[in-house]
Amino acid sequence: MDLTTGSILRQILRCDLSVSAHKLATIILDGIAWKDGYNGLDRGTAAFTLSTLSDIMGVTRQHLTTLLAELAASELRVERWKPNGKFAPWLFRFGCVSDELPQHLASTVGDTSLSREYNNKTIFSGKIEIAPGSNVHRTSWAALIKAAKSALPCWNVDTQAIWDRFMAFNEARGNTCVPAGFLLGFMRRWQTSVGRSPGSPKPISQPLAEPDRLQDEFARLTCVAPTRNRQFHASDLQRKIGHAAYEARILDTIRKFGCQRFSATLAVHGRAVLAGEISR
């Protein structure tokens, strides 16, 4: 079966499913990436958290699990897996689509394929000017980063923190302007750029240049910083060390890494987590 909206929809309609399972299947179909790179997903996959699906469907998580099991056991063979951690979105695909059959980016004339829409093309196009310290929310890239990261290893990292680290990465290498695709590739390799995966060969130890050493330290701190309930963690840390000491840490971090206050706050919280002063 070809990977098109129409062909999958016809298969959904042919399956003997409950009304709720039919609705859930069409919701998953609506979120499918029809082109590699759209929203950071591989072609033919969709990304949802179970809470999002539960809200859209208007059912409990327990009933949602039953419906997903029904779809998995049906001819649709809906598959789901979670490659990016416990709290990351689930990835979904329709197993009824055979990888051995020819697949086309666009549907036949009778189909209505999302791949024909302009906004479903590869979204990271054009050039990005390297401007360390800039506010990503004043650029056109904030919405794209937020949409793409939902299915990537950096799914739980603040959009500004991703932008700051991307700027620092390119500034350290002397880049002033890079293709936009570099940003998506940078986000896809987030885990490998933060550290080695368990069991991977230990690299040959080499001294790092000062910019690289600071960049790695900054990335390590922001990576472990709690991103949810940030104000709660800030208040908790201020109660332990005092408001003046808290502000001093932020100012020292800004001077050391040359980052904005928001990113400095994440780094301060990350250092506090490593020191056991606050919990993640």
XYZ file of C-alpha atoms in Angstrom:
280
model
C 0.000 0.000 0.000
C 1.287 3.449 -0.910
C 1.978 5.975 1.812
C -0.721 8.503 0.924
C -3.560 10.072 2.838
C -6.187 8.483 0.654
C -4.796 4.958 0.694
C -4.427 4.875 4.489
C -7.838 6.472 5.002
C -9.464 3.838 2.785
C -7.725 1.135 4.812
C -9.040 2.705 8.034
C -12.584 2.675 6.638
C -12.271 -0.979 5.576
C -11.157 -2.123 9.032
C -13.689 -3.499 11.492
C -13.055 -1.034 14.320
C -15.055 0.686 17.006
C -16.149 4.255 16.305
C -13.622 5.624 18.808
C -10.791 3.584 17.286
C -11.697 4.933 13.832
C -11.497 8.486 15.198
C -8.159 7.812 16.883
C -6.722 6.356 13.662
C -7.700 9.472 11.683
C -6.149 11.721 14.348
C -2.857 9.812 14.041
C -3.152 9.998 10.241
C -3.583 13.773 10.452
C -0.262 14.097 12.305
C 1.839 12.057 9.871
C 4.908 13.659 8.291
C 4.686 13.176 4.545
C 8.215 14.353 3.884
C 11.448 13.653 5.774
C 12.308 16.503 8.117
C 8.813 17.916 8.554
C 8.504 18.711 12.277
C 11.746 16.778 12.750
C 10.059 13.458 11.965
C 10.900 10.672 9.565
C 8.492 10.293 6.682
C 5.480 8.189 7.613
C 5.587 8.843 11.366
C 3.538 11.007 13.714
C 4.333 12.234 17.232
C 1.843 12.607 20.097
C 1.915 12.422 23.857
C -0.744 10.179 25.361
C -2.138 13.146 27.289
C -2.582 15.075 24.013
C -4.389 12.172 22.378
C -6.504 11.713 25.498
C -7.549 15.385 25.424
C -8.348 15.324 21.697
C -10.350 12.127 22.024
C -12.061 13.188 25.244
C -11.381 9.818 26.883
C -9.389 8.600 29.868
C -5.812 7.389 29.526
C -6.957 3.872 30.368
C -9.552 3.867 27.578
C -6.997 5.420 25.205
C -4.625 2.510 25.887
C -7.440 0.096 25.024
C -8.079 1.917 21.735
C -4.370 1.864 20.843
C -4.298 -1.868 21.503
C -7.303 -2.246 19.190
C -5.481 -0.357 16.420
C -2.319 -2.412 16.937
C -4.271 -5.674 16.621
C -6.208 -4.517 13.553
C -5.159 -4.672 9.914
C -3.789 -1.159 10.333
C -1.104 -2.568 12.672
C -0.500 0.832 14.274
C 2.934 0.790 15.915
C 4.225 3.122 18.615
C 7.592 3.573 20.278
C 9.365 6.132 22.429
C 13.038 6.725 21.462
C 13.695 9.966 23.365
C 13.069 9.252 27.029
C 10.276 8.533 29.445
C 8.434 11.847 29.129
C 9.018 12.373 25.401
C 6.192 12.054 22.842
C 5.368 8.653 21.391
C 6.083 8.075 17.700
C 3.378 6.342 15.638
C 3.275 4.712 12.217
C 0.834 2.561 10.274
C 2.430 -0.862 9.919
C 0.079 -1.716 7.066
C 2.214 0.461 4.814
C 4.736 -1.907 3.267
C 8.265 -0.550 2.923
C 8.856 -2.903 -0.004
C 6.205 -1.317 -2.206
C 6.967 1.867 -4.192
C 6.020 4.958 -2.263
C 5.277 8.396 -3.658
C 5.488 11.787 -2.064
C 2.153 12.807 -3.572
C -1.151 10.952 -3.769
C -2.930 9.991 -6.930
C -5.370 12.435 -8.449
C -8.249 11.055 -6.410
C -6.438 11.414 -3.067
C -6.074 14.467 -0.862
C -2.486 14.193 0.329
C -1.007 16.511 2.895
C 2.305 16.220 1.024
C 0.901 18.549 -1.610
C 0.524 21.382 0.832
C 3.296 23.957 0.964
C 3.427 23.938 4.754
C 4.277 20.227 4.719
C 7.491 20.694 2.761
C 10.829 20.512 4.532
C 10.484 23.445 6.871
C 14.102 24.394 7.582
C 15.064 26.286 4.425
C 17.027 29.460 3.805
C 19.949 30.889 5.782
C 20.487 31.664 9.462
C 22.640 34.611 10.498
C 24.827 33.764 13.491
C 24.113 36.429 16.110
C 25.002 35.258 19.639
C 22.793 36.778 22.323
C 19.834 37.250 19.983
C 16.275 36.486 21.069
C 14.901 33.569 19.051
C 11.330 34.708 19.717
C 12.024 37.834 17.656
C 12.940 35.694 14.654
C 10.976 33.385 12.371
C 12.765 30.315 13.750
C 11.110 30.060 17.185
C 7.904 28.421 15.933
C 9.856 26.008 13.709
C 12.146 24.945 16.552
C 9.186 24.434 18.869
C 7.362 22.309 16.290
C 10.383 20.253 15.253
C 11.754 19.486 18.708
C 8.603 17.611 19.779
C 9.952 14.364 18.300
C 13.684 14.975 18.812
C 16.083 14.299 21.700
C 15.836 17.982 22.703
C 12.051 17.790 23.097
C 12.151 19.067 26.703
C 14.774 21.792 26.189
C 13.680 25.428 26.090
C 13.568 26.929 22.590
C 15.813 29.843 23.605
C 18.348 27.441 25.137
C 18.503 25.466 21.869
C 18.982 28.701 19.925
C 21.695 30.006 22.286
C 23.610 26.754 22.074
C 23.333 26.675 18.272
C 24.624 30.246 18.100
C 27.532 29.413 20.447
C 28.342 26.263 18.471
C 28.700 28.189 15.191
C 30.397 31.232 16.725
C 33.118 28.972 18.152
C 33.740 27.678 14.627
C 33.841 31.118 13.034
C 30.581 30.750 11.111
C 28.647 33.925 10.344
C 25.866 32.454 8.201
C 24.786 28.812 7.844
C 22.062 26.912 5.948
C 18.882 26.511 7.996
C 19.152 22.746 7.672
C 22.155 22.920 10.016
C 19.771 23.877 12.841
C 17.580 20.808 12.309
C 20.671 18.587 12.115
C 21.997 20.183 15.315
C 18.727 19.370 17.098
C 18.683 15.797 15.778
C 22.184 15.185 17.153
C 21.395 16.731 20.531
C 22.159 13.577 22.549
C 25.462 12.901 20.809
C 26.506 16.538 21.180
C 25.699 16.458 24.917
C 27.556 13.250 25.654
C 28.227 9.658 24.684
C 25.536 7.037 24.815
C 26.085 4.169 27.277
C 28.373 1.503 25.909
C 29.862 3.650 23.150
C 33.667 3.599 22.730
C 35.509 6.127 24.832
C 37.011 8.818 22.596
C 40.690 9.638 22.672
C 41.236 12.252 25.346
C 42.282 15.590 23.881
C 42.489 18.985 25.547
C 39.603 21.245 24.586
C 40.030 24.817 23.476
C 38.599 27.334 25.922
C 35.482 28.177 23.806
C 34.742 24.467 23.319
C 35.270 23.729 27.003
C 32.893 26.520 28.029
C 30.365 25.414 25.439
C 30.426 21.824 26.675
C 30.107 22.952 30.285
C 27.206 25.266 29.432
C 25.459 22.508 27.467
C 25.884 20.049 30.335
C 24.401 22.474 32.857
C 21.406 23.515 30.735
C 20.722 19.897 29.817
C 20.260 18.761 33.424
C 18.311 21.872 34.455
C 14.618 21.241 35.230
C 12.521 22.902 32.521
C 9.098 22.432 34.088
C 8.004 24.567 37.046
C 11.089 26.741 36.573
C 9.761 29.446 38.908
C 9.197 26.872 41.642
C 12.802 25.686 41.393
C 14.021 29.296 41.392
C 12.090 30.014 44.591
C 13.340 26.801 46.175
C 16.963 27.652 45.414
C 16.561 31.242 46.644
C 15.203 29.976 49.968
C 18.320 27.853 50.400
C 21.054 30.277 49.348
C 19.328 33.674 49.565
C 18.146 36.070 46.875
C 21.443 37.988 46.708
C 23.498 34.826 46.218
C 21.045 33.610 43.602
C 21.340 36.851 41.601
C 25.136 36.743 41.958
C 25.211 33.249 40.461
C 23.158 34.382 37.483
C 25.390 37.419 36.852
C 28.533 35.273 37.123
C 27.056 32.786 34.647
C 26.169 35.563 32.174
C 29.727 36.917 32.358
C 31.292 33.481 32.068
C 29.291 32.123 29.135
C 28.133 35.340 27.472
C 24.525 34.165 27.431
C 21.187 35.825 28.125
C 19.555 35.814 31.544
C 17.060 33.052 30.744
C 19.796 30.640 29.608
C 21.947 31.689 32.576
C 19.065 30.831 34.903
C 18.855 27.337 33.403
C 22.604 26.878 33.836
C 22.397 28.017 37.484
C 19.552 25.582 38.118
C 21.491 22.803 36.387
C 24.529 23.410 38.586
C 22.255 23.383 41.647
C 20.818 20.009 40.569
C 24.320 18.558 40.197
C 25.244 19.937 43.607
C 22.133 18.421 45.187
C 20.727 21.822 46.209
C 17.467 21.290 44.315
C 15.833 18.256 42.751
C 15.082 17.818 39.098
